[in-house]
mmCIF file of C-alpha atoms in Angstrom:
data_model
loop_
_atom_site.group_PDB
_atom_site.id
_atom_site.type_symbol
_atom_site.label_atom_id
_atom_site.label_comp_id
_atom_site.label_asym_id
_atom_site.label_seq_id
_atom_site.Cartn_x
_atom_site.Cartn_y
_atom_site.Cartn_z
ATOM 1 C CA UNK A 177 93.726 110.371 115.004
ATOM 2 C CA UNK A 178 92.798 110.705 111.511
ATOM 3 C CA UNK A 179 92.135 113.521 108.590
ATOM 4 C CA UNK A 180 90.361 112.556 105.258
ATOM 5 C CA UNK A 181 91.720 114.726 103.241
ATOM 6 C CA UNK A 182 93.377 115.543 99.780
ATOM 7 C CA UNK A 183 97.190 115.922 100.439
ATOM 8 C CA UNK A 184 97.222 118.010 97.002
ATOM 9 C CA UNK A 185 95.196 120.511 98.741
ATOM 10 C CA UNK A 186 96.083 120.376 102.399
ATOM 11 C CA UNK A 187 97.571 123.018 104.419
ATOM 12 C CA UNK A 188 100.360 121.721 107.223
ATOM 13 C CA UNK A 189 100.559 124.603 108.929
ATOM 14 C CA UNK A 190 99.150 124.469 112.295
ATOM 15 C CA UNK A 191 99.846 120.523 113.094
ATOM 16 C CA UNK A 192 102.956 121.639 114.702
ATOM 17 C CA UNK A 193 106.198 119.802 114.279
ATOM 18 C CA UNK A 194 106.736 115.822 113.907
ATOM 19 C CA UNK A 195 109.830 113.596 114.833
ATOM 20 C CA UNK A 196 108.615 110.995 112.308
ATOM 21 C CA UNK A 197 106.872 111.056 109.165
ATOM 22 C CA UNK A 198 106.499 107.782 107.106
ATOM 23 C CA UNK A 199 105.427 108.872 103.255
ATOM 24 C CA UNK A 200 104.011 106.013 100.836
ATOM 25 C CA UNK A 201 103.069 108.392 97.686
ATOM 26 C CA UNK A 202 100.762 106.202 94.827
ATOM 27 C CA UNK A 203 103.891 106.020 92.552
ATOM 28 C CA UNK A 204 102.838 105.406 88.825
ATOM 29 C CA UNK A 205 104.461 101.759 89.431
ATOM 30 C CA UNK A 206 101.840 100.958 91.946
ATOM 31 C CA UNK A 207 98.851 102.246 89.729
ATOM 32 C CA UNK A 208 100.173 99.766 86.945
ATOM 33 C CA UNK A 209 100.597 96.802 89.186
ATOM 34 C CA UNK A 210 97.156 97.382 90.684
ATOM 35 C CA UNK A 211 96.400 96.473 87.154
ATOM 36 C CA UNK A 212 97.491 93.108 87.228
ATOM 37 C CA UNK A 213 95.262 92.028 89.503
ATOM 38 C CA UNK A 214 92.292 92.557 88.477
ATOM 39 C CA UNK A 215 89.942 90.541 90.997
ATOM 40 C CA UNK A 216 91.714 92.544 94.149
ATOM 41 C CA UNK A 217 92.710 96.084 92.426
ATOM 42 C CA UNK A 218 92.212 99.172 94.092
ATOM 43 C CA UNK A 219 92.157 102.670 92.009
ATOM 44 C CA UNK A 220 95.398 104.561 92.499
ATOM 45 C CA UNK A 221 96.020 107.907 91.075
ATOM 46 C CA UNK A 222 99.226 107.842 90.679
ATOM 47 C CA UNK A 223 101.140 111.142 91.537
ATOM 48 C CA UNK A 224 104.364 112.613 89.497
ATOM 49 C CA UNK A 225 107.381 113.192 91.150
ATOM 50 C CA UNK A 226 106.890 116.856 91.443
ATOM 51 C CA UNK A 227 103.392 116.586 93.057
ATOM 52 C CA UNK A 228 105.432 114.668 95.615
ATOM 53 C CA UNK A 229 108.121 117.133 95.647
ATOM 54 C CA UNK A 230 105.931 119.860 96.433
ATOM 55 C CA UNK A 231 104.999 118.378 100.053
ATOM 56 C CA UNK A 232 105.573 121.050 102.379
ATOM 57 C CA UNK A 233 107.531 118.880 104.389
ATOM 58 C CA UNK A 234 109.872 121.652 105.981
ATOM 59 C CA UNK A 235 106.346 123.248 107.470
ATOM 60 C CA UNK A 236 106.013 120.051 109.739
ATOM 61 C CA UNK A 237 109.530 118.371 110.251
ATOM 62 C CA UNK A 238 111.632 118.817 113.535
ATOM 63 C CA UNK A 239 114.853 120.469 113.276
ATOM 64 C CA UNK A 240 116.153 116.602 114.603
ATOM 65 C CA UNK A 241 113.303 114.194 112.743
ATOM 66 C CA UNK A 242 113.340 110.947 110.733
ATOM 67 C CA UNK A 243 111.309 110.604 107.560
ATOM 68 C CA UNK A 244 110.206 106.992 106.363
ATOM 69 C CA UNK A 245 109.974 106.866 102.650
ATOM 70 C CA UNK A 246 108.341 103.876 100.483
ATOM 71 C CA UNK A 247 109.801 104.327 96.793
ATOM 72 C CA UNK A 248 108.817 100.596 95.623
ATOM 73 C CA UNK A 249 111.235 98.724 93.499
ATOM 74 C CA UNK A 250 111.098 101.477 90.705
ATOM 75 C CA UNK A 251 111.842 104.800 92.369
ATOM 76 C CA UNK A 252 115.280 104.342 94.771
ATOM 77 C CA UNK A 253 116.705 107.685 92.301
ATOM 78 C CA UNK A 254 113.533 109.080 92.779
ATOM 79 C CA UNK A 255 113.536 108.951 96.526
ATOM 80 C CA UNK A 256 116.852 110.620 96.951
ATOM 81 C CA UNK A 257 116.174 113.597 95.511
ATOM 82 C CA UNK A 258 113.156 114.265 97.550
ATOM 83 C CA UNK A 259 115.209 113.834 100.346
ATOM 84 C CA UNK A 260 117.360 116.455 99.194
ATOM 85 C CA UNK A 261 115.091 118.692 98.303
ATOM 86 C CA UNK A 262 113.197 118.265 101.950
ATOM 87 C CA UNK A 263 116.389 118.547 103.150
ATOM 88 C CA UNK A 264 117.053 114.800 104.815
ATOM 89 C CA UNK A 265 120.222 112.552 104.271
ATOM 90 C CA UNK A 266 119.805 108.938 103.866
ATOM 91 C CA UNK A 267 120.749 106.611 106.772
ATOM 92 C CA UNK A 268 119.255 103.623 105.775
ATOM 93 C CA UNK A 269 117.107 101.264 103.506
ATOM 94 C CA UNK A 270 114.823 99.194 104.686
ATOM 95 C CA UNK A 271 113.699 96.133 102.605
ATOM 96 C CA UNK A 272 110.617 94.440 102.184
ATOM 97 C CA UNK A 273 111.029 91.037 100.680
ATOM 98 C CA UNK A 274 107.330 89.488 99.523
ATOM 99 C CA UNK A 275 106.628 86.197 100.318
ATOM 100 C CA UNK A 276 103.886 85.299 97.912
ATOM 101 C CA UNK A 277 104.957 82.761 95.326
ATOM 102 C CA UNK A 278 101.420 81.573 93.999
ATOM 103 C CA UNK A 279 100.785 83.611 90.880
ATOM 104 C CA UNK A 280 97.891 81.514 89.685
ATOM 105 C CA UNK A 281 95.429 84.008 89.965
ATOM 106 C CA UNK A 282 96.879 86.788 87.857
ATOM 107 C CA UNK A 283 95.753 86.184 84.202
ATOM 108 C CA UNK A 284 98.853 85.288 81.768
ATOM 109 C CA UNK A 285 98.545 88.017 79.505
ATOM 110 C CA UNK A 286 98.825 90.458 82.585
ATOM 111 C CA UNK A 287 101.695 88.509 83.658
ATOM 112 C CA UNK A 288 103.808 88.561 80.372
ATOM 113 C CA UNK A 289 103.054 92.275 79.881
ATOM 114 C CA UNK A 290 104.637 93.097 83.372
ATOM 115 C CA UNK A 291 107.637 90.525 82.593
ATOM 116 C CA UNK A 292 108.318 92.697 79.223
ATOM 117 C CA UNK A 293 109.294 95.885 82.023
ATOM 118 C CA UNK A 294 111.649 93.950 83.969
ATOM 119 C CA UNK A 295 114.910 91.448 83.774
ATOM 120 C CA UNK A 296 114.007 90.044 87.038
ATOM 121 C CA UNK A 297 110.945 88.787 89.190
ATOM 122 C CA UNK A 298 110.345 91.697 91.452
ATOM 123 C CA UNK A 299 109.669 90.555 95.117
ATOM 124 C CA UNK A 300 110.766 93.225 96.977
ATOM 125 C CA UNK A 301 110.224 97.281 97.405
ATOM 126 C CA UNK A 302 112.416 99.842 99.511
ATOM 127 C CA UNK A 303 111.762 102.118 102.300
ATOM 128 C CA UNK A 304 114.576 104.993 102.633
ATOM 129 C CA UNK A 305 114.904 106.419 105.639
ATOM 130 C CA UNK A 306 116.239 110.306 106.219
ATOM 131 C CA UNK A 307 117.568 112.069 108.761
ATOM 132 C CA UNK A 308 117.145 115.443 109.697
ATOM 133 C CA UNK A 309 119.514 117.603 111.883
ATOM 134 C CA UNK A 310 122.727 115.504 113.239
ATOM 135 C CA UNK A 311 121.297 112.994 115.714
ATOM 136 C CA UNK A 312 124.177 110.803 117.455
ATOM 137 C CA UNK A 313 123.743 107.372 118.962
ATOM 138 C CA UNK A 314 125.987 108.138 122.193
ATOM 139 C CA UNK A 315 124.194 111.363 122.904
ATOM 140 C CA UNK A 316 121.021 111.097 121.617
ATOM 141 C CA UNK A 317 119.592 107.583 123.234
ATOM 142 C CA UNK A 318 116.615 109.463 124.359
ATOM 143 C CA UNK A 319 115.422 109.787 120.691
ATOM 144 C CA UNK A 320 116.888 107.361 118.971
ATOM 145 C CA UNK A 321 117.227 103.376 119.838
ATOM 146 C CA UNK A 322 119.724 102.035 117.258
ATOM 147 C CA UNK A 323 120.610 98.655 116.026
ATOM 148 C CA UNK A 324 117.286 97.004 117.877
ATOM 149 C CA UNK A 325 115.870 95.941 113.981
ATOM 150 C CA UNK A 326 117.298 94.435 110.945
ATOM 151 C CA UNK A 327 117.071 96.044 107.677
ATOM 152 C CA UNK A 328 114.583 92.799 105.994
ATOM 153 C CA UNK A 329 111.022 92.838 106.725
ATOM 154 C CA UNK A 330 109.583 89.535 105.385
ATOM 155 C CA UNK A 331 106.021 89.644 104.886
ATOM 156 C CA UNK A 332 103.102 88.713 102.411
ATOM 157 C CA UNK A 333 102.020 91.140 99.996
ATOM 158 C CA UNK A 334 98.341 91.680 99.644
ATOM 159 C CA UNK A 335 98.091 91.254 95.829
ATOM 160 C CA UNK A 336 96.715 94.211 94.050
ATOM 161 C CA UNK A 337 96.578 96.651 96.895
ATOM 162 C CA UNK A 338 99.838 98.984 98.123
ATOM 163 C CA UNK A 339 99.087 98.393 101.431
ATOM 164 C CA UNK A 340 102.697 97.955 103.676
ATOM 165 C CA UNK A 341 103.568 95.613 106.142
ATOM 166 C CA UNK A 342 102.213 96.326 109.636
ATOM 167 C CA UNK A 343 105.977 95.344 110.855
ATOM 168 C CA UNK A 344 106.912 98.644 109.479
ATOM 169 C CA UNK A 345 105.077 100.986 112.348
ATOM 170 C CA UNK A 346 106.597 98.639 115.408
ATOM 171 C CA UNK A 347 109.769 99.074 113.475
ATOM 172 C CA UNK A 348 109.696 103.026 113.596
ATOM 173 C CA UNK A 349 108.248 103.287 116.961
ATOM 174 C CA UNK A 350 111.124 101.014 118.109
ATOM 175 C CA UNK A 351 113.651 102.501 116.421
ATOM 176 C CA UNK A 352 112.742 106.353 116.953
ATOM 177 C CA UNK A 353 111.410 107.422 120.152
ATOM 178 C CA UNK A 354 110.322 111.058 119.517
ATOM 179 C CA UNK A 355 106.223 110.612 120.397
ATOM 180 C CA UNK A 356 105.044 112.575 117.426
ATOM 181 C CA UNK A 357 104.536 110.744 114.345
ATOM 182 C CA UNK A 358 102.707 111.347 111.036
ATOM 183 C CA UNK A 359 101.631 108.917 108.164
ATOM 184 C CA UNK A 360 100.904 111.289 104.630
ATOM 185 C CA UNK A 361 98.822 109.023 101.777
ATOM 186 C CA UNK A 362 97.358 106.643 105.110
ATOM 187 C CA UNK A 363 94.147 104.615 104.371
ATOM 188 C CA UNK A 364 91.865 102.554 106.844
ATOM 189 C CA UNK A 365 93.876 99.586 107.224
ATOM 190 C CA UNK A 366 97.220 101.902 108.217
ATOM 191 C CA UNK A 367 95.314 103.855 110.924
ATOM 192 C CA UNK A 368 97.106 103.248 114.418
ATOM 193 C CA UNK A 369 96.900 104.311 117.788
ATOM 194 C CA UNK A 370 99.508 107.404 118.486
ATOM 195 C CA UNK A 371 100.023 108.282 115.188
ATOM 196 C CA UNK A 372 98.058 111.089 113.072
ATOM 197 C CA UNK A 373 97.355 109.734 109.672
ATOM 198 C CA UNK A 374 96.151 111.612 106.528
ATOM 199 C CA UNK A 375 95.099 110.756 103.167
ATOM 200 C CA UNK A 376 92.245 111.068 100.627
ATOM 201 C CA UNK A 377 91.757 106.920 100.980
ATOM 202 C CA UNK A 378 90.448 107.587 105.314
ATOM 203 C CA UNK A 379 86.512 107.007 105.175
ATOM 204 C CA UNK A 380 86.239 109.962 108.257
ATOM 205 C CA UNK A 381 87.956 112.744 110.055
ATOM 206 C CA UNK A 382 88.556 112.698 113.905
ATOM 207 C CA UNK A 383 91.543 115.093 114.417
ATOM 208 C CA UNK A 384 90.923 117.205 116.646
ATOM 209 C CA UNK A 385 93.270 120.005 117.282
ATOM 210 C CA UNK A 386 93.198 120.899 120.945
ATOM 211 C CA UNK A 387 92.862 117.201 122.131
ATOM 212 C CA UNK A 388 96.208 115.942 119.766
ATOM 213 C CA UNK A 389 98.044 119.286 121.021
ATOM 214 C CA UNK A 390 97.476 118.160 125.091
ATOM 215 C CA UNK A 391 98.881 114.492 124.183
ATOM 216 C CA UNK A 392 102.495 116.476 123.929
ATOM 217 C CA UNK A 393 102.370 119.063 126.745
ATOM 218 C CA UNK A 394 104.210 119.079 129.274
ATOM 219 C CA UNK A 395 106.869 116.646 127.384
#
């Protein structure tokens, strides 16, 4: 299910509790690199890190719940003290390592004005995951399925867009097994089966209230 909808302005409070959240805020590093593609761009407002901050995420978190964090390449500091202040620890850090290589399209003065920010190509971004509670492997193999992925997810990166890797949802569902799981900032292409996504980007709303309540009953 789905909710079109501006997270700036959205109230959490009756969608009940989640065992996974995955959060990929429009960081002011992804507005800028939208920029350098300027035949596939999409229009990203980015958000400060205290609009992000302010997520409610203690309103919709279980008391034993992963959180899924994108933070780019620019944002790893960033990312840790939102998990404090949502009150997660880190556990892990997932990488995504870009395949694309062909830089033809992007026009050179684009190019040279990004290599002026940065030392280094940049070919990867991070995903931090949190934990929530105290969750332990021997005990807890109902929720939690451990050392099943690596830590790499190798995949193209559709220039000028932030979309993720689709690996990234088989990953989580693999890896946590709590059935209630959220995506905050979601567009179109990120919309999958069992999960409720919400963002501003959706082109409808479907959620409906009673209907994603009964999926969970009786659990």
């Amino acid at each position: 299910m789905f909710i079109k909808a501006d997270l700036k302005h959205f109230d959490f409070t009756n969608l009940g509790k989640f065992d996974v959240i995955l959060v990929d805020p429009p960081w002011e590093e992804y507005a800028r690199r939208a920029t350098i593609y300027p035949y596939k761009n999409e229009e990203i407002e980015p958000w400060t890190l205290d609009e992000i901050a302010a997520l409610n995420l203690d309103v919709i978190a279980e008391n034993h719940s992963f959180i899924f964090l994108w933070v780019g390449s620019e944002n790893l500091e960033n990312g840790r003290e939102l998990f404090r202040k949502w009150g997660y620890k880190r556990c892990e850090d997932i990488t995504w390592v870009k395949t694309n290589k062909d830089n033809m399209i992007i026009p050179q003065s684009n190019l040279n004005e990004e290599k002026q920010r940065t030392y280094l190509r940049r070919v990867k971004e991070h995903c931090l995951v949190g934990l929530k509670g105290d969750v332990k492997r021997a005990s807890d193999a109902h929720f939690i399925h451990a050392n099943i992925d690596t830590d790499v997810i190798v995949e193209e990166e559709k220039l000028g867009s932030r979309q993720k890797p689709s690996e990234i949802y088989a990953l989580i569902e693999r890896f946590c097994l709590g059935r209630k799981r959220l995506e905050l900032f979601a567009n179109t292409s990120s919309i999958r089966p069992g999960w409720l996504s919400i963002g501003k980007d959706l082109h409808d709303t479907n959620f409906d209230q009673t209907l994603f309540d009964n999926w969970f009953n009786g659990e």
